[in-house]
């Protein structure tokens, strides 16, 4: 996380690829709006909201966890969680991603879901079925098992003590320019071409050492 004037000022993390790297699934135009307008907007709003408050000087993860429990900090939570969620989303994709995982992640998926095909069907069903704006996650629960989680709006599994391995943004701003109302096509293409299972496997490898919030350090 880039810091500038003080520890309380969050920066917009650099995209791990060029804006056109995920074409043709996600266009450079979508990435440009999504990253430079939506994600940047959450960062800017968060910086303004925490200035001069007890949240100032805290890490992003601390702000997410503390504001989630504070009924007077709803706006802080929404923006902090959206910054954190998007940080993970960009890292969850790669050019030439998609397909099936290998190694420890493959074994964990087969242990907890049956087959990769079973996992893919369940993940797709969860993502298509999320009624409004939200997120779909592959997470490690407190018992160390893989689960699919769905959260609405800015909500994040982080606040439940779960460790996200991968994040899929199903807000319309993530896909509408490219897929319009065809969310199912976005999800299928995301799984076929973009999801970065190597990133997920690295995150899985960190869980046993330090469970919690290692995915976006
Ligand atoms: Fe988004």
mmCIF file of C-alpha atoms and ligand atoms in Angstrom:
data_model
loop_
_atom_site.group_PDB
_atom_site.id
_atom_site.type_symbol
_atom_site.label_atom_id
_atom_site.label_comp_id
_atom_site.label_asym_id
_atom_site.label_seq_id
_atom_site.Cartn_x
_atom_site.Cartn_y
_atom_site.Cartn_z
ATOM 1 C CA UNK A 1 0.000 0.000 0.000
ATOM 2 C CA UNK A 2 1.428 3.316 -1.040
ATOM 3 C CA UNK A 3 1.629 5.939 1.651
ATOM 4 C CA UNK A 4 2.281 9.603 1.026
ATOM 5 C CA UNK A 5 2.134 12.504 3.495
ATOM 6 C CA UNK A 6 1.148 10.596 6.605
ATOM 7 C CA UNK A 7 0.272 7.062 7.562
ATOM 8 C CA UNK A 8 -3.392 8.000 7.397
ATOM 9 C CA UNK A 9 -3.332 8.667 3.659
ATOM 10 C CA UNK A 10 -4.023 5.646 1.521
ATOM 11 C CA UNK A 11 -2.916 5.450 -2.078
ATOM 12 C CA UNK A 12 -4.404 3.567 -4.994
ATOM 13 C CA UNK A 13 -2.323 0.403 -5.421
ATOM 14 C CA UNK A 14 -0.841 0.050 -8.886
ATOM 15 C CA UNK A 15 -2.662 -2.337 -11.189
ATOM 16 C CA UNK A 16 -0.613 -5.536 -11.597
ATOM 17 C CA UNK A 17 -1.084 -5.409 -15.394
ATOM 18 C CA UNK A 18 -1.892 -2.987 -18.193
ATOM 19 C CA UNK A 19 -5.491 -1.811 -18.509
ATOM 20 C CA UNK A 20 -5.915 -3.823 -21.719
ATOM 21 C CA UNK A 21 -4.259 -6.985 -20.381
ATOM 22 C CA UNK A 22 -7.531 -8.736 -19.597
ATOM 23 C CA UNK A 23 -9.076 -8.227 -23.032
ATOM 24 C CA UNK A 24 -11.146 -9.529 -24.635
ATOM 25 C CA UNK A 25 -12.965 -10.645 -21.460
ATOM 26 C CA UNK A 26 -12.700 -7.312 -19.631
ATOM 27 C CA UNK A 27 -12.043 -4.310 -21.840
ATOM 28 C CA UNK A 28 -9.537 -1.559 -21.127
ATOM 29 C CA UNK A 29 -12.531 0.794 -20.967
ATOM 30 C CA UNK A 30 -14.094 -1.211 -18.147
ATOM 31 C CA UNK A 31 -10.800 -1.425 -16.270
ATOM 32 C CA UNK A 32 -10.254 2.297 -16.730
ATOM 33 C CA UNK A 33 -13.603 3.218 -15.196
ATOM 34 C CA UNK A 34 -13.505 0.492 -12.582
ATOM 35 C CA UNK A 35 -9.972 1.156 -11.374
ATOM 36 C CA UNK A 36 -9.436 4.863 -11.994
ATOM 37 C CA UNK A 37 -12.963 6.018 -11.115
ATOM 38 C CA UNK A 38 -14.673 3.519 -8.823
ATOM 39 C CA UNK A 39 -11.691 2.128 -6.904
ATOM 40 C CA UNK A 40 -9.949 5.491 -6.822
ATOM 41 C CA UNK A 41 -13.177 7.059 -5.615
ATOM 42 C CA UNK A 42 -13.314 4.711 -2.636
ATOM 43 C CA UNK A 43 -9.688 5.555 -1.794
ATOM 44 C CA UNK A 44 -10.339 9.294 -1.975
ATOM 45 C CA UNK A 45 -13.511 9.049 0.091
ATOM 46 C CA UNK A 46 -11.774 6.923 2.722
ATOM 47 C CA UNK A 47 -8.935 9.403 3.095
ATOM 48 C CA UNK A 48 -11.389 12.252 3.631
ATOM 49 C CA UNK A 49 -13.526 10.261 6.077
ATOM 50 C CA UNK A 50 -10.720 9.116 8.386
ATOM 51 C CA UNK A 51 -8.869 12.418 8.560
ATOM 52 C CA UNK A 52 -8.966 13.741 12.112
ATOM 53 C CA UNK A 53 -10.814 10.691 13.462
ATOM 54 C CA UNK A 54 -9.686 7.801 15.672
ATOM 55 C CA UNK A 55 -9.334 5.773 12.459
ATOM 56 C CA UNK A 56 -6.464 7.981 11.324
ATOM 57 C CA UNK A 57 -3.145 6.165 11.537
ATOM 58 C CA UNK A 58 -4.710 2.711 11.401
ATOM 59 C CA UNK A 59 -3.984 0.189 8.696
ATOM 60 C CA UNK A 60 -6.620 -0.492 6.072
ATOM 61 C CA UNK A 61 -7.371 -3.894 7.604
ATOM 62 C CA UNK A 62 -7.755 -2.384 11.078
ATOM 63 C CA UNK A 63 -10.150 0.242 9.734
ATOM 64 C CA UNK A 64 -12.263 -2.393 7.995
ATOM 65 C CA UNK A 65 -12.495 -4.520 11.143
ATOM 66 C CA UNK A 66 -13.118 -1.642 13.549
ATOM 67 C CA UNK A 67 -15.603 0.302 11.430
ATOM 68 C CA UNK A 68 -17.623 -2.866 10.794
ATOM 69 C CA UNK A 69 -18.492 -2.924 14.485
ATOM 70 C CA UNK A 70 -19.244 0.791 14.766
ATOM 71 C CA UNK A 71 -22.789 1.876 13.817
ATOM 72 C CA UNK A 72 -21.546 5.449 13.513
ATOM 73 C CA UNK A 73 -18.861 4.535 10.984
ATOM 74 C CA UNK A 74 -20.926 3.041 8.187
ATOM 75 C CA UNK A 75 -19.456 5.284 5.502
ATOM 76 C CA UNK A 76 -15.928 4.557 6.681
ATOM 77 C CA UNK A 77 -16.651 0.838 6.555
ATOM 78 C CA UNK A 78 -18.195 0.961 3.091
ATOM 79 C CA UNK A 79 -15.238 2.785 1.585
ATOM 80 C CA UNK A 80 -12.508 0.941 3.493
ATOM 81 C CA UNK A 81 -14.000 -2.450 2.673
ATOM 82 C CA UNK A 82 -14.419 -1.534 -0.981
ATOM 83 C CA UNK A 83 -10.770 -0.464 -1.144
ATOM 84 C CA UNK A 84 -9.703 -3.761 0.436
ATOM 85 C CA UNK A 85 -12.050 -5.854 -1.723
ATOM 86 C CA UNK A 86 -10.866 -4.212 -4.935
ATOM 87 C CA UNK A 87 -7.221 -4.600 -3.955
ATOM 88 C CA UNK A 88 -7.872 -8.343 -3.830
ATOM 89 C CA UNK A 89 -9.994 -8.393 -6.990
ATOM 90 C CA UNK A 90 -7.234 -6.996 -9.227
ATOM 91 C CA UNK A 91 -4.795 -9.546 -7.850
ATOM 92 C CA UNK A 92 -7.326 -12.337 -8.372
ATOM 93 C CA UNK A 93 -7.011 -12.020 -12.154
ATOM 94 C CA UNK A 94 -4.217 -12.464 -14.659
ATOM 95 C CA UNK A 95 -3.832 -12.425 -18.397
ATOM 96 C CA UNK A 96 -3.924 -16.052 -19.508
ATOM 97 C CA UNK A 97 -5.491 -17.077 -16.221
ATOM 98 C CA UNK A 98 -8.480 -19.341 -15.800
ATOM 99 C CA UNK A 99 -8.767 -23.063 -16.182
ATOM 100 C CA UNK A 100 -8.148 -25.435 -13.311
ATOM 101 C CA UNK A 101 -5.883 -24.990 -10.290
ATOM 102 C CA UNK A 102 -3.029 -27.330 -9.512
ATOM 103 C CA UNK A 103 -1.044 -28.467 -6.521
ATOM 104 C CA UNK A 104 -2.244 -27.852 -2.986
ATOM 105 C CA UNK A 105 -5.178 -25.725 -4.097
ATOM 106 C CA UNK A 106 -6.429 -28.456 -6.409
ATOM 107 C CA UNK A 107 -6.184 -30.987 -3.593
ATOM 108 C CA UNK A 108 -7.974 -28.672 -1.141
ATOM 109 C CA UNK A 109 -10.785 -27.987 -3.615
ATOM 110 C CA UNK A 110 -11.236 -31.690 -4.270
ATOM 111 C CA UNK A 111 -11.223 -32.402 -0.552
ATOM 112 C CA UNK A 112 -13.830 -29.759 0.286
ATOM 113 C CA UNK A 113 -16.004 -29.663 -2.848
ATOM 114 C CA UNK A 114 -15.616 -33.096 -4.476
ATOM 115 C CA UNK A 115 -14.286 -32.186 -7.907
ATOM 116 C CA UNK A 116 -13.221 -28.947 -9.534
ATOM 117 C CA UNK A 117 -16.316 -29.242 -11.696
ATOM 118 C CA UNK A 118 -18.456 -29.351 -8.530
ATOM 119 C CA UNK A 119 -16.648 -26.310 -7.152
ATOM 120 C CA UNK A 120 -17.063 -24.421 -10.416
ATOM 121 C CA UNK A 121 -20.790 -25.168 -10.518
ATOM 122 C CA UNK A 122 -21.261 -24.008 -6.927
ATOM 123 C CA UNK A 123 -19.187 -20.858 -7.410
ATOM 124 C CA UNK A 124 -21.098 -20.011 -10.590
ATOM 125 C CA UNK A 125 -24.464 -20.604 -8.931
ATOM 126 C CA UNK A 126 -23.494 -18.342 -6.035
ATOM 127 C CA UNK A 127 -22.244 -15.584 -8.347
ATOM 128 C CA UNK A 128 -25.230 -15.673 -10.673
ATOM 129 C CA UNK A 129 -27.608 -15.836 -7.724
ATOM 130 C CA UNK A 130 -26.307 -12.785 -5.864
ATOM 131 C CA UNK A 131 -29.360 -10.576 -6.308
ATOM 132 C CA UNK A 132 -27.774 -7.148 -6.255
ATOM 133 C CA UNK A 133 -24.294 -5.691 -6.012
ATOM 134 C CA UNK A 134 -21.741 -7.745 -4.182
ATOM 135 C CA UNK A 135 -18.837 -10.127 -4.150
ATOM 136 C CA UNK A 136 -18.192 -13.839 -4.453
ATOM 137 C CA UNK A 137 -15.235 -15.355 -2.689
ATOM 138 C CA UNK A 138 -13.270 -18.529 -2.240
ATOM 139 C CA UNK A 139 -12.326 -18.386 1.413
ATOM 140 C CA UNK A 140 -10.729 -20.452 4.133
ATOM 141 C CA UNK A 141 -13.049 -20.681 7.130
ATOM 142 C CA UNK A 142 -12.025 -20.778 10.762
ATOM 143 C CA UNK A 143 -11.865 -24.574 10.632
ATOM 144 C CA UNK A 144 -9.374 -24.413 7.778
ATOM 145 C CA UNK A 145 -11.844 -25.604 5.142
ATOM 146 C CA UNK A 146 -12.482 -23.959 1.808
ATOM 147 C CA UNK A 147 -15.874 -22.332 1.337
ATOM 148 C CA UNK A 148 -17.629 -20.172 -1.206
ATOM 149 C CA UNK A 149 -18.910 -16.970 0.332
ATOM 150 C CA UNK A 150 -21.205 -14.297 -1.043
ATOM 151 C CA UNK A 151 -21.331 -10.807 0.417
ATOM 152 C CA UNK A 152 -23.600 -7.903 -0.450
ATOM 153 C CA UNK A 153 -22.498 -4.379 -1.331
ATOM 154 C CA UNK A 154 -19.179 -3.671 0.426
ATOM 155 C CA UNK A 155 -19.334 -6.523 2.916
ATOM 156 C CA UNK A 156 -16.247 -8.689 3.160
ATOM 157 C CA UNK A 157 -15.444 -12.089 4.718
ATOM 158 C CA UNK A 158 -12.590 -10.374 6.516
ATOM 159 C CA UNK A 159 -14.978 -9.266 9.253
ATOM 160 C CA UNK A 160 -15.994 -12.884 9.940
ATOM 161 C CA UNK A 161 -12.423 -13.966 10.590
ATOM 162 C CA UNK A 162 -12.270 -15.766 7.262
ATOM 163 C CA UNK A 163 -9.380 -15.595 4.827
ATOM 164 C CA UNK A 164 -10.292 -14.797 1.234
ATOM 165 C CA UNK A 165 -8.174 -16.510 -1.399
ATOM 166 C CA UNK A 166 -9.860 -15.001 -4.415
ATOM 167 C CA UNK A 167 -12.469 -12.290 -5.023
ATOM 168 C CA UNK A 168 -14.950 -11.869 -7.861
ATOM 169 C CA UNK A 169 -16.634 -8.485 -8.165
ATOM 170 C CA UNK A 170 -20.228 -8.879 -9.343
ATOM 171 C CA UNK A 171 -21.188 -5.214 -9.074
ATOM 172 C CA UNK A 172 -22.501 -4.169 -12.477
ATOM 173 C CA UNK A 173 -19.640 -1.665 -12.840
ATOM 174 C CA UNK A 174 -17.309 -4.677 -13.153
ATOM 175 C CA UNK A 175 -18.915 -6.036 -16.317
ATOM 176 C CA UNK A 176 -21.738 -3.917 -17.708
ATOM 177 C CA UNK A 177 -19.800 -2.202 -20.507
ATOM 178 C CA UNK A 178 -18.649 -5.593 -21.807
ATOM 179 C CA UNK A 179 -21.504 -7.939 -20.950
ATOM 180 C CA UNK A 180 -24.481 -5.653 -20.183
ATOM 181 C CA UNK A 181 -27.015 -7.780 -18.263
ATOM 182 C CA UNK A 182 -25.245 -11.082 -19.055
ATOM 183 C CA UNK A 183 -23.640 -11.619 -15.672
ATOM 184 C CA UNK A 184 -23.475 -15.388 -16.210
ATOM 185 C CA UNK A 185 -21.313 -14.874 -19.306
ATOM 186 C CA UNK A 186 -18.967 -12.584 -17.348
ATOM 187 C CA UNK A 187 -18.624 -15.209 -14.614
ATOM 188 C CA UNK A 188 -17.985 -18.042 -17.074
ATOM 189 C CA UNK A 189 -15.366 -16.032 -18.968
ATOM 190 C CA UNK A 190 -13.767 -14.940 -15.695
ATOM 191 C CA UNK A 191 -13.395 -18.565 -14.610
ATOM 192 C CA UNK A 192 -12.240 -19.730 -18.051
ATOM 193 C CA UNK A 193 -9.768 -16.962 -18.877
ATOM 194 C CA UNK A 194 -8.891 -14.703 -15.948
ATOM 195 C CA UNK A 195 -8.964 -16.149 -12.446
ATOM 196 C CA UNK A 196 -5.416 -16.435 -11.096
ATOM 197 C CA UNK A 197 -5.248 -19.768 -9.309
ATOM 198 C CA UNK A 198 -1.542 -19.261 -8.636
ATOM 199 C CA UNK A 199 -2.418 -16.209 -6.533
ATOM 200 C CA UNK A 200 -5.078 -18.207 -4.684
ATOM 201 C CA UNK A 201 -2.632 -21.032 -4.022
ATOM 202 C CA UNK A 202 -0.051 -18.627 -2.633
ATOM 203 C CA UNK A 203 -2.685 -17.210 -0.292
ATOM 204 C CA UNK A 204 -3.678 -20.704 0.783
ATOM 205 C CA UNK A 205 -0.060 -21.408 1.613
ATOM 206 C CA UNK A 206 0.045 -18.436 3.967
ATOM 207 C CA UNK A 207 -3.069 -19.373 5.922
ATOM 208 C CA UNK A 208 -1.468 -22.046 8.078
ATOM 209 C CA UNK A 209 1.338 -19.676 9.045
ATOM 210 C CA UNK A 210 -0.800 -16.676 9.919
ATOM 211 C CA UNK A 211 -4.548 -17.028 9.542
ATOM 212 C CA UNK A 212 -6.581 -13.912 9.057
ATOM 213 C CA UNK A 213 -5.876 -11.285 6.480
ATOM 214 C CA UNK A 214 -2.830 -12.283 4.539
ATOM 215 C CA UNK A 215 -4.320 -12.049 1.069
ATOM 216 C CA UNK A 216 -3.654 -8.349 0.660
ATOM 217 C CA UNK A 217 -0.647 -7.560 2.756
HETATM 218 FE FE1 LIG B 1 -15.947 -2.956 -8.237
#
